[in-house]
CSV table of N, CA and C in Angstrom, one decimal:
chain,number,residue,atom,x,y,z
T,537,UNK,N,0.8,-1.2,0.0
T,537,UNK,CA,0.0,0.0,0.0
T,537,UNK,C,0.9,1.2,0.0
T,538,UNK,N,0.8,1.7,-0.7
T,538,UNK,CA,1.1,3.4,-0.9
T,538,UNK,C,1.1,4.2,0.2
T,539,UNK,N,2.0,5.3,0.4
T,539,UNK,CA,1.7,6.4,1.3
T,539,UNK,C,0.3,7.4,1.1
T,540,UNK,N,0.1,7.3,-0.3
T,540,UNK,CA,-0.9,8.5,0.0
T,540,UNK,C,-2.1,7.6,0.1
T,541,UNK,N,-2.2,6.6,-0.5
T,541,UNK,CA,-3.6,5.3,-0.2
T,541,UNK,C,-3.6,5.1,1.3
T,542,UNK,N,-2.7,5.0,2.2
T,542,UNK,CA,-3.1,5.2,3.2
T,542,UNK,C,-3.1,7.1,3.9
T,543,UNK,N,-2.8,8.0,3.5
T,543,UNK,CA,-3.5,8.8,3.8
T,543,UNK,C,-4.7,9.2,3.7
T,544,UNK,N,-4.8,8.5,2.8
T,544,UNK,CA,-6.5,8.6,1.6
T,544,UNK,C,-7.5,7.8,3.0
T,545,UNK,N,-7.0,6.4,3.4
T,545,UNK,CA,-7.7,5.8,4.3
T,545,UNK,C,-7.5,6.5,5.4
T,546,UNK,N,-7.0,7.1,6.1
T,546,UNK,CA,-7.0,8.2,7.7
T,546,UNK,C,-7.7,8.7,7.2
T,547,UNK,N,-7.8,9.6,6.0
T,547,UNK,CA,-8.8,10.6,6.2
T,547,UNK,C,-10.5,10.7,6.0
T,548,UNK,N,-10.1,9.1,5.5
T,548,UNK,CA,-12.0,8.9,5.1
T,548,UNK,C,-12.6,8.6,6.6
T,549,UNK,N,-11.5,7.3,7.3
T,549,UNK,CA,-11.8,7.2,8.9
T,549,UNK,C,-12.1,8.4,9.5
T,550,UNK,N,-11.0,9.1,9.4
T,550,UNK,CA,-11.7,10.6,10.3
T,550,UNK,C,-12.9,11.0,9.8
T,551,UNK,N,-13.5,11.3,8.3
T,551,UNK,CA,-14.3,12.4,7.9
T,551,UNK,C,-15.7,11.3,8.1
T,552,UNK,N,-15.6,9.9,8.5
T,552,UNK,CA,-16.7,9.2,8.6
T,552,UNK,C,-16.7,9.1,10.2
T,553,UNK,N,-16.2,8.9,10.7
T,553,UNK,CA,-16.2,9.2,12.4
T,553,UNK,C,-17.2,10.0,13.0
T,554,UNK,N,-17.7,9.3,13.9
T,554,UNK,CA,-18.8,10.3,14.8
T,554,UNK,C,-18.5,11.6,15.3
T,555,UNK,N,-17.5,12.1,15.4
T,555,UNK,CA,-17.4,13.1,15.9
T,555,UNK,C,-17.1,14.1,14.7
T,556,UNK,N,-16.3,13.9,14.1
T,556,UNK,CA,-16.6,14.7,12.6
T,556,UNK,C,-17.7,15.1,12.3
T,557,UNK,N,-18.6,13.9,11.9
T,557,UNK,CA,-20.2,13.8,11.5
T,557,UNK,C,-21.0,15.2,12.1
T,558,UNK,N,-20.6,14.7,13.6
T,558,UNK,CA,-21.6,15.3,14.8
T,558,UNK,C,-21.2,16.9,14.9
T,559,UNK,N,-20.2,17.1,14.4
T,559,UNK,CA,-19.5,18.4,14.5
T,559,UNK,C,-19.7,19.2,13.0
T,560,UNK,N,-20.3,18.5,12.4
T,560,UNK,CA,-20.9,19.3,10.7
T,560,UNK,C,-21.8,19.9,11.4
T,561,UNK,N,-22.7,18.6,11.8
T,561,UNK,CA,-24.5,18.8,11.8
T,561,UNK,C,-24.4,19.7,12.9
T,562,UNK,N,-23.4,20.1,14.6
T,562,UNK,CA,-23.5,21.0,15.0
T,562,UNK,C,-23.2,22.6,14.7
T,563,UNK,N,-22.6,22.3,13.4
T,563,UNK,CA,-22.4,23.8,12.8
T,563,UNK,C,-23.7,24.5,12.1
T,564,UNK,N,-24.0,23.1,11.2
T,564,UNK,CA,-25.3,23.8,10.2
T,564,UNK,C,-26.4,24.3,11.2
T,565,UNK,N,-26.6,23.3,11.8
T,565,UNK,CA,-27.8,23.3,13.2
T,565,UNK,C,-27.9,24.7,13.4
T,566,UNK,N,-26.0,25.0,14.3
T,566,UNK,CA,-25.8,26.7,14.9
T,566,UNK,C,-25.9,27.9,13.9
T,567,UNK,N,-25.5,27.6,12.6
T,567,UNK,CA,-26.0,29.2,11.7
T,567,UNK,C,-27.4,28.6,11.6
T,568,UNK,N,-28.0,28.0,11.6
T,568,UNK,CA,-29.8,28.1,11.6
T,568,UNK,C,-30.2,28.6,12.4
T,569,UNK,N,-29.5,28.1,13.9
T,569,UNK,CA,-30.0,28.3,15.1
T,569,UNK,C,-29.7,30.1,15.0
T,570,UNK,N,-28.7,30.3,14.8
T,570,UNK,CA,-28.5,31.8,14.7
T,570,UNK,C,-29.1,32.6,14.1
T,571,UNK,N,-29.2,32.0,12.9
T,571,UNK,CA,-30.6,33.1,12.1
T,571,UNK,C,-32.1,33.4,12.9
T,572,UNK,N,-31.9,32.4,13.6
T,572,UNK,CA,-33.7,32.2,14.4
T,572,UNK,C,-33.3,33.1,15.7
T,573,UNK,N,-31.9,33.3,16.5
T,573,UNK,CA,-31.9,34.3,17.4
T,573,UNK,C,-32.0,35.7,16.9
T,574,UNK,N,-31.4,35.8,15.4
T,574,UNK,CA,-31.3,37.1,15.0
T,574,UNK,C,-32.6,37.7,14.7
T,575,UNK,N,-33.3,37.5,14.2
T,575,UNK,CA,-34.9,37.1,14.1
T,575,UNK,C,-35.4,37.6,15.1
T,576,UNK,N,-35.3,36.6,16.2
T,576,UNK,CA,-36.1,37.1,17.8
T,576,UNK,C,-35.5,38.6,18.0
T,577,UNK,N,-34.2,38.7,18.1
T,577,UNK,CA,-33.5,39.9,18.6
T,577,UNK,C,-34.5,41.4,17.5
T,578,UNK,N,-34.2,41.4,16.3
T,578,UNK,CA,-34.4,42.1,15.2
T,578,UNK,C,-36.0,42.0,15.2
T,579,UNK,N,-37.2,41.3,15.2
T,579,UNK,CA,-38.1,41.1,14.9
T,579,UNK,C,-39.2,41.1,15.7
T,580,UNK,N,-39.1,41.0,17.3
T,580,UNK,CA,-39.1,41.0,18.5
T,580,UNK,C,-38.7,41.5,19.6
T,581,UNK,N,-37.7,41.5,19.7
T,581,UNK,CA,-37.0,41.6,21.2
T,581,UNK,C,-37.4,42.9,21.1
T,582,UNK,N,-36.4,43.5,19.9
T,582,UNK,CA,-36.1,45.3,19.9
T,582,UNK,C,-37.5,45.9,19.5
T,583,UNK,N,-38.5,45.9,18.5
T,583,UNK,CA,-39.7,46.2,18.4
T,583,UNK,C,-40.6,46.1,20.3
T,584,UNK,N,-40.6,45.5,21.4
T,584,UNK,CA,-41.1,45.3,22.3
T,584,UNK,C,-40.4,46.4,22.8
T,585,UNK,N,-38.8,46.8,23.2
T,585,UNK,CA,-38.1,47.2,23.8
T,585,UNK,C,-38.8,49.0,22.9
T,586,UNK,N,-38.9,49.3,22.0
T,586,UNK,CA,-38.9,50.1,21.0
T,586,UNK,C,-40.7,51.0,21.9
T,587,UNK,N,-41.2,49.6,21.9
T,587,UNK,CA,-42.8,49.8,22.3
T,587,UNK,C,-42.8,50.7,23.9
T,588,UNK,N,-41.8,49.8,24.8
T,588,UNK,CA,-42.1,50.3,26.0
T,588,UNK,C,-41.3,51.4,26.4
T,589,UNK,N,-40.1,51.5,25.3
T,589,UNK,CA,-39.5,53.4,25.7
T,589,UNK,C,-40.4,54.5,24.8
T,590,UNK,N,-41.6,53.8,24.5
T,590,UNK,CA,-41.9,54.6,23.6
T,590,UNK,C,-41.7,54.9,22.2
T,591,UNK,N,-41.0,54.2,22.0
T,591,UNK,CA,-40.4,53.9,20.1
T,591,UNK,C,-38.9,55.1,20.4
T,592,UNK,N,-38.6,55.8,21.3
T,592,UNK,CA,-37.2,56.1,21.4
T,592,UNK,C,-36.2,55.3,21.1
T,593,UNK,N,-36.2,53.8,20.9
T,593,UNK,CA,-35.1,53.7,21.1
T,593,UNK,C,-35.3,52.8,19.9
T,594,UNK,N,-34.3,52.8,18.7
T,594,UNK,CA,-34.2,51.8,17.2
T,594,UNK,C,-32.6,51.8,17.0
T,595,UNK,N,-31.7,51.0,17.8
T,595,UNK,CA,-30.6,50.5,17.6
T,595,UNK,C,-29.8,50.4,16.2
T,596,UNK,N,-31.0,49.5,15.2
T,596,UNK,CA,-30.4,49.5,13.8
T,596,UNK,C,-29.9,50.8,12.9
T,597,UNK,N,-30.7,51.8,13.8
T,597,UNK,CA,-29.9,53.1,13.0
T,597,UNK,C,-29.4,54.0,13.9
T,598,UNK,N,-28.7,53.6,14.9
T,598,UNK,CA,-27.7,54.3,15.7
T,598,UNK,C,-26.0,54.2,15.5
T,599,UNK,N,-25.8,55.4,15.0
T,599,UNK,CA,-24.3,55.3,14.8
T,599,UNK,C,-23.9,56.7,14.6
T,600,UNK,N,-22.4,56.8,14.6
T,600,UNK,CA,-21.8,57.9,14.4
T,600,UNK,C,-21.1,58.4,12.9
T,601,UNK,N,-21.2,58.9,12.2
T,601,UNK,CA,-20.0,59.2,11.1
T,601,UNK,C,-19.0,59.8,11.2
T,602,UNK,N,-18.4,59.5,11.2
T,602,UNK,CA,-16.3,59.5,11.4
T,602,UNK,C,-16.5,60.6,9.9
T,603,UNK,N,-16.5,60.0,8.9
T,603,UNK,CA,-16.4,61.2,7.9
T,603,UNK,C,-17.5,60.5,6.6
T,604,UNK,N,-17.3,61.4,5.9
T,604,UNK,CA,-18.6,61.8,4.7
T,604,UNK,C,-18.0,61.4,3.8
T,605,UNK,N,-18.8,60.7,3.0
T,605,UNK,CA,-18.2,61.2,1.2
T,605,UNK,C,-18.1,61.8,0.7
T,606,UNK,N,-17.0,62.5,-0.2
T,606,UNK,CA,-17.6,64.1,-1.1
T,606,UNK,C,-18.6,63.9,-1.7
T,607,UNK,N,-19.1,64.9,-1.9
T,607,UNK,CA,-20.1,65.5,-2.5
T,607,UNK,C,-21.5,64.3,-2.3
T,608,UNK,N,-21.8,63.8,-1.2
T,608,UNK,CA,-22.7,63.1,-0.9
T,608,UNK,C,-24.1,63.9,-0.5
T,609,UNK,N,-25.5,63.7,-0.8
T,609,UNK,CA,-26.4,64.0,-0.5
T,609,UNK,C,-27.6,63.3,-0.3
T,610,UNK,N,-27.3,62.2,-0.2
T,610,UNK,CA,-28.6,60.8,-0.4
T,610,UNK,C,-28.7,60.9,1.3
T,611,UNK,N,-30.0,59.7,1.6
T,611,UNK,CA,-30.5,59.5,2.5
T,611,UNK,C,-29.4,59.6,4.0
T,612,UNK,N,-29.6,60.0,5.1
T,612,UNK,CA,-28.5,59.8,6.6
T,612,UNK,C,-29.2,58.7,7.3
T,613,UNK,N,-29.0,57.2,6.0
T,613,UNK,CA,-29.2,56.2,6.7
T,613,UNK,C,-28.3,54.9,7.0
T,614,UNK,N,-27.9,54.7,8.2
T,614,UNK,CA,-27.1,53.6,8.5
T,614,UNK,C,-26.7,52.5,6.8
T,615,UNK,N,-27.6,52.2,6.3
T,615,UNK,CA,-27.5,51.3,5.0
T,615,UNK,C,-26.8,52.2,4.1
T,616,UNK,N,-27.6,53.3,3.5
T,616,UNK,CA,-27.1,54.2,2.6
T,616,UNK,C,-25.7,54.6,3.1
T,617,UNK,N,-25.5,55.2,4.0
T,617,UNK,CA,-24.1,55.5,4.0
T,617,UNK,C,-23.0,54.8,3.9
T,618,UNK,N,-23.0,53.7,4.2
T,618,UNK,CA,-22.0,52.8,4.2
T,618,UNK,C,-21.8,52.3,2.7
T,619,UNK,N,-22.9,52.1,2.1
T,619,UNK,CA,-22.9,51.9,0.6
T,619,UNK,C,-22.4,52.7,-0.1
T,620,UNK,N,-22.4,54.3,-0.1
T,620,UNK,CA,-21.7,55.5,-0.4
T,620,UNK,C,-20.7,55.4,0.2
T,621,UNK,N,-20.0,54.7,0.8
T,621,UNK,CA,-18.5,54.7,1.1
T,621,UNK,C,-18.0,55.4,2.8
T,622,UNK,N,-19.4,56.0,3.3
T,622,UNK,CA,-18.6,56.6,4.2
T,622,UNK,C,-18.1,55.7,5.3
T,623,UNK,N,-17.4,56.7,6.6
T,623,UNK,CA,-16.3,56.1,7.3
T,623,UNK,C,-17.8,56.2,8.8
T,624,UNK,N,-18.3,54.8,9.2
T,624,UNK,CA,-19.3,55.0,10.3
T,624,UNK,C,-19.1,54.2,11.5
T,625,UNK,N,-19.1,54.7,12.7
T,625,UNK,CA,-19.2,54.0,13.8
T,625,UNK,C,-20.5,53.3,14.5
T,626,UNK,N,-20.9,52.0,13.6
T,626,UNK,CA,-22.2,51.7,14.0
T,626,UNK,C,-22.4,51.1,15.2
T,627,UNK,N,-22.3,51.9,16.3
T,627,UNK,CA,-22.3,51.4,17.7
T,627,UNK,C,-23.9,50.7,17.9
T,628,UNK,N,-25.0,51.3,17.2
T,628,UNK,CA,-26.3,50.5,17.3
T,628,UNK,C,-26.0,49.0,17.0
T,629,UNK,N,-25.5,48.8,15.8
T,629,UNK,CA,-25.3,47.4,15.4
T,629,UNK,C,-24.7,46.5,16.0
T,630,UNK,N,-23.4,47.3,16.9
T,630,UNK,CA,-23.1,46.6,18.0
T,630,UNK,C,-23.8,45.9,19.3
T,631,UNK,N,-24.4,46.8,19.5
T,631,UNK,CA,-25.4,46.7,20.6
T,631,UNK,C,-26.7,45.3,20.4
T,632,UNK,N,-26.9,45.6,19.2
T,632,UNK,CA,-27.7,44.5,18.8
T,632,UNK,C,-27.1,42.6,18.5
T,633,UNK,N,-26.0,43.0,18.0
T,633,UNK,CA,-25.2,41.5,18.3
T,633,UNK,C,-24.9,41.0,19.5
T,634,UNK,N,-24.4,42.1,20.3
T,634,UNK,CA,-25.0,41.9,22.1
T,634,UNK,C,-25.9,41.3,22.5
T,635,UNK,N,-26.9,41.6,22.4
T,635,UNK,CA,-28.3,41.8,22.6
T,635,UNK,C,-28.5,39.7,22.0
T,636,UNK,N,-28.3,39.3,20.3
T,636,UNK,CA,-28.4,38.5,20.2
T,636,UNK,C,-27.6,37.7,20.8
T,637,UNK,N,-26.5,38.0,21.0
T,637,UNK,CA,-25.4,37.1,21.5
T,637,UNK,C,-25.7,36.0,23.1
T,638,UNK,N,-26.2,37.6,23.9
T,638,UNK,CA,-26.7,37.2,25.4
T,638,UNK,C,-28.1,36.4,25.5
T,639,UNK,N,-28.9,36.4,24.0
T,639,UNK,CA,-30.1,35.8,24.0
T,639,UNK,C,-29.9,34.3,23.7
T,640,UNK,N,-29.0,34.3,22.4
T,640,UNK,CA,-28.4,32.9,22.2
T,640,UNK,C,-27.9,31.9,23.7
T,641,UNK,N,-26.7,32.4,24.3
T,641,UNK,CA,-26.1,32.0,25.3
T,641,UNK,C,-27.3,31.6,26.2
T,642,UNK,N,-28.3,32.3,26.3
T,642,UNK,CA,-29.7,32.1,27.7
T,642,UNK,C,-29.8,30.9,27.0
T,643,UNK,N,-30.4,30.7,25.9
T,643,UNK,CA,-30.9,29.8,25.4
T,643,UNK,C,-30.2,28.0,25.3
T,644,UNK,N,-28.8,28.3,24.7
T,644,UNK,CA,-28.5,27.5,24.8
T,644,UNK,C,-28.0,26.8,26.0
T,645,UNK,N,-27.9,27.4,27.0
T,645,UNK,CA,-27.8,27.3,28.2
T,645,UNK,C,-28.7,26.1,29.0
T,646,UNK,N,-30.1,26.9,28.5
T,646,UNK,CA,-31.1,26.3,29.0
T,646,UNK,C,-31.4,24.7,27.9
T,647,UNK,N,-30.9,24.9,26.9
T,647,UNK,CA,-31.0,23.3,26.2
T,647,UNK,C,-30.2,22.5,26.6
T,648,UNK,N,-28.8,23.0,27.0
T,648,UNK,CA,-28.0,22.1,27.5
T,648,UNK,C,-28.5,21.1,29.0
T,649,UNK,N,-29.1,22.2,29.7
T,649,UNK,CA,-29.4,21.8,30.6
T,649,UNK,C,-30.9,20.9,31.0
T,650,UNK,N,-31.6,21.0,29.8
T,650,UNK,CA,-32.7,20.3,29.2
T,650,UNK,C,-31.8,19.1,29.1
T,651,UNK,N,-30.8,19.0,27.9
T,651,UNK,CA,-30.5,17.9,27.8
T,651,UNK,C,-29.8,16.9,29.2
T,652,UNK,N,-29.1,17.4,29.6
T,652,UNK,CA,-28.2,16.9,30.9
T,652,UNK,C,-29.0,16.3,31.7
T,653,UNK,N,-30.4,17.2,31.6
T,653,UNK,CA,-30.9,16.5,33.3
T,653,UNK,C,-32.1,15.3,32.4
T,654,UNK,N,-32.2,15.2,31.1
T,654,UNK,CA,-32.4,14.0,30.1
T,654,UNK,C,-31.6,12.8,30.0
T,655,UNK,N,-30.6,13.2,30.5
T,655,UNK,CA,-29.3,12.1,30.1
T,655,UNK,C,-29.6,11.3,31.3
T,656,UNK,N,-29.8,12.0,32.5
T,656,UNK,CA,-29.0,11.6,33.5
T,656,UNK,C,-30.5,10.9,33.5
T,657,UNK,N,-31.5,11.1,33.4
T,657,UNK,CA,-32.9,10.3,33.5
T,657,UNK,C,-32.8,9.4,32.7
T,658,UNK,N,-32.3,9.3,31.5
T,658,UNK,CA,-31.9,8.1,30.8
T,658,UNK,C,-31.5,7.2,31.5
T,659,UNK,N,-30.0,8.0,31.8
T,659,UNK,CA,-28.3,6.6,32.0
T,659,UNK,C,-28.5,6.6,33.2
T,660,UNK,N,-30.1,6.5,34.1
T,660,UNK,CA,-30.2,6.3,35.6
T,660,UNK,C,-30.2,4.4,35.5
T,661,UNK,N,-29.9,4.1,36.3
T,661,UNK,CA,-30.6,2.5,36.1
T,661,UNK,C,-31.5,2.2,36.9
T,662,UNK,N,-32.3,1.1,36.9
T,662,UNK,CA,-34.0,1.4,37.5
T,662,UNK,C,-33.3,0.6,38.5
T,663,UNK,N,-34.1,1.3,39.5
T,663,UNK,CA,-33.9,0.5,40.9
T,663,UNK,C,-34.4,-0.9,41.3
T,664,UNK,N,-33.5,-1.1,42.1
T,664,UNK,CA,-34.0,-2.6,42.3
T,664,UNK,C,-35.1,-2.4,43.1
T,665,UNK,N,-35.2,-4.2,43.1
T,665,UNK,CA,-36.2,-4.2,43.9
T,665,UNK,C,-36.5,-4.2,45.5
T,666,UNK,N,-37.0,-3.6,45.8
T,666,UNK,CA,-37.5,-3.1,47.2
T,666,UNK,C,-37.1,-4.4,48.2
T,667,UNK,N,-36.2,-4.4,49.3
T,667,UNK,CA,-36.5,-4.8,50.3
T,667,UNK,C,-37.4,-6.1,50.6
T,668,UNK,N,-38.4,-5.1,50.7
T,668,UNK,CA,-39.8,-5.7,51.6
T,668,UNK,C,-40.5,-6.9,50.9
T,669,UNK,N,-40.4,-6.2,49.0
T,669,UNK,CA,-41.0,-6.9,48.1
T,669,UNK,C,-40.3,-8.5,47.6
T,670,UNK,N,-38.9,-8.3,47.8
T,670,UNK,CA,-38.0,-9.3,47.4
T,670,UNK,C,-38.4,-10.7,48.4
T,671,UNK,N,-38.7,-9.8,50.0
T,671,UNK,CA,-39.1,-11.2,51.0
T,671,UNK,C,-39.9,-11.4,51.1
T,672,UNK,N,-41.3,-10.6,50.6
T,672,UNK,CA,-42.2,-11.6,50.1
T,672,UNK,C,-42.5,-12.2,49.1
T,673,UNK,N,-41.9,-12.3,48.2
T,673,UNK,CA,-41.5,-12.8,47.0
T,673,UNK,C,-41.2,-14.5,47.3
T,674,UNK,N,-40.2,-14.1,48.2
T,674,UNK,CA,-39.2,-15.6,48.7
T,674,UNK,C,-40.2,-16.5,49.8
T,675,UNK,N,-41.2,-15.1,50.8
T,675,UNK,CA,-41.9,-16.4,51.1
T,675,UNK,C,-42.8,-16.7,50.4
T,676,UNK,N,-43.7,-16.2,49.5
T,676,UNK,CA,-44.5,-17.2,48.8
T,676,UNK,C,-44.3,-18.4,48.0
T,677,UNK,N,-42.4,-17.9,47.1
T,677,UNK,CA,-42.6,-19.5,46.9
T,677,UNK,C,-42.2,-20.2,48.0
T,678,UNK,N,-41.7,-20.1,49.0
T,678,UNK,CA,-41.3,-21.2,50.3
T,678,UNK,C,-42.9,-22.0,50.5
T,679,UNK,N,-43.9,-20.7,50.6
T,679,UNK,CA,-45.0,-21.4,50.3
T,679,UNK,C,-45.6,-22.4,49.7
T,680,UNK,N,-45.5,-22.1,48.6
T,680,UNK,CA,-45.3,-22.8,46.8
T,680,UNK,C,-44.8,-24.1,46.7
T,681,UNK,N,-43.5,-24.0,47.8
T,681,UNK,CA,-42.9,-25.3,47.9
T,681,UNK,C,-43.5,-26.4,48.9
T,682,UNK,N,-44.2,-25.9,49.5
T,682,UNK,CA,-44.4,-26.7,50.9
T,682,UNK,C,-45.6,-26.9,50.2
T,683,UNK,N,-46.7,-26.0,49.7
T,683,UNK,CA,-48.0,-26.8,49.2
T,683,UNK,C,-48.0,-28.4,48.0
T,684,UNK,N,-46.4,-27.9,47.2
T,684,UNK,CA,-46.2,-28.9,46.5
T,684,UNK,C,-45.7,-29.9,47.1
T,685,UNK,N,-45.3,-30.0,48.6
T,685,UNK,CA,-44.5,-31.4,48.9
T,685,UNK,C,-45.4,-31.8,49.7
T,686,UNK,N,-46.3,-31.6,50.0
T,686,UNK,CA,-47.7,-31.8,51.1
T,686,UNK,C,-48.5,-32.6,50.6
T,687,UNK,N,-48.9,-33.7,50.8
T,687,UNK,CA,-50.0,-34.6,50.3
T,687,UNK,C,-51.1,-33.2,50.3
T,688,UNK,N,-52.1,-33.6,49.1
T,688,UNK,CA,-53.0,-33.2,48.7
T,688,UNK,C,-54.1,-33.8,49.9
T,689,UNK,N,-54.7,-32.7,50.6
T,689,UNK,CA,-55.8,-32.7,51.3
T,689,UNK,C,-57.3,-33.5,50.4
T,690,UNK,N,-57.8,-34.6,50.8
T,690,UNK,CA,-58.8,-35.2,50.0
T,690,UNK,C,-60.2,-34.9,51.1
T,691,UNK,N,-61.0,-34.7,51.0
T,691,UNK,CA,-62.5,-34.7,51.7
T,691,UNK,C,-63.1,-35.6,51.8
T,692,UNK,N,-63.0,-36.2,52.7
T,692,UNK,CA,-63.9,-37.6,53.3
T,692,UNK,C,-65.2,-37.5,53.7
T,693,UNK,N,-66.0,-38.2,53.2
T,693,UNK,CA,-67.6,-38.0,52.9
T,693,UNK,C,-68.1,-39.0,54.5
């Protein structure tokens, strides 16, 4: 066998390996899963947050401009400006990846710990059997035994 035919075989071993595997499906899983916090954060969170200061407060277009483009005159919006080139400090947008970041982390926090206290309900092993139940168990057949070695009681007319 060849050097690279056996590198060829390490690497299929690894790339077919459960942990490989498990560690794809944990990526694709987590940008899904991320899109769906970004969502909550963007679509939710801040629209509620938006509602109870009174609509003062809309993060997505909070920032600073560092500098302008020449001769620029279009919209003074977070999107547009950046598309025109200028130089912006989007501290709202920061705030908002915050905001998803610490929502994510609650979350997955709380699934971990869904799962853990799952596991441990699983990989418990069932208890034996009780004490009390085991010795009566043992006398009945002691019972069991003695009715069988006992002449059969017959009724005399």
């Amino acid at each position: 066998m060849s050097k690279a035919t056996g590198v060829l075989k390490d690497f299929r071993n690894f790339a077919v390996k459960g942990n490989a595997v498990d560690l794809a499906v944990g990526v694709i899983i987590g940008a899904a899963f991320g899109r769906i916090v970004d969502s909550l954060v963007k679509d939710i969170v801040m629209p509620l947050i938006n509602f109870v200061l009174g609509g003062a407060v809309d993060f997505s277009n909070k920032f600073l401009v560092l500098s302008m483009p020449p001769n620029y005159t279009g919209p003074m919006t977070y999107a547009d400006l950046t598309k025109a080139g200028a130089n912006v400090f989007a501290w709202g947008n920061f705030i908002t990846i915050v905001i998803n970041f610490v929502l994510l982390a609650f979350i997955i926090f709380w699934m971990v710990k869904a799962v853990a206290r799952a596991r441990t309900h699983l990989d418990a092993a069932p208890a034996g059997t009780p004490a009390d139940v085991q010795l009566l168990r043992e006398i009945r057949d002691l019972l069991k035994e003695q009715r069988g070695a006992a002449p059969e009681r017959t009724s005399t007319p």
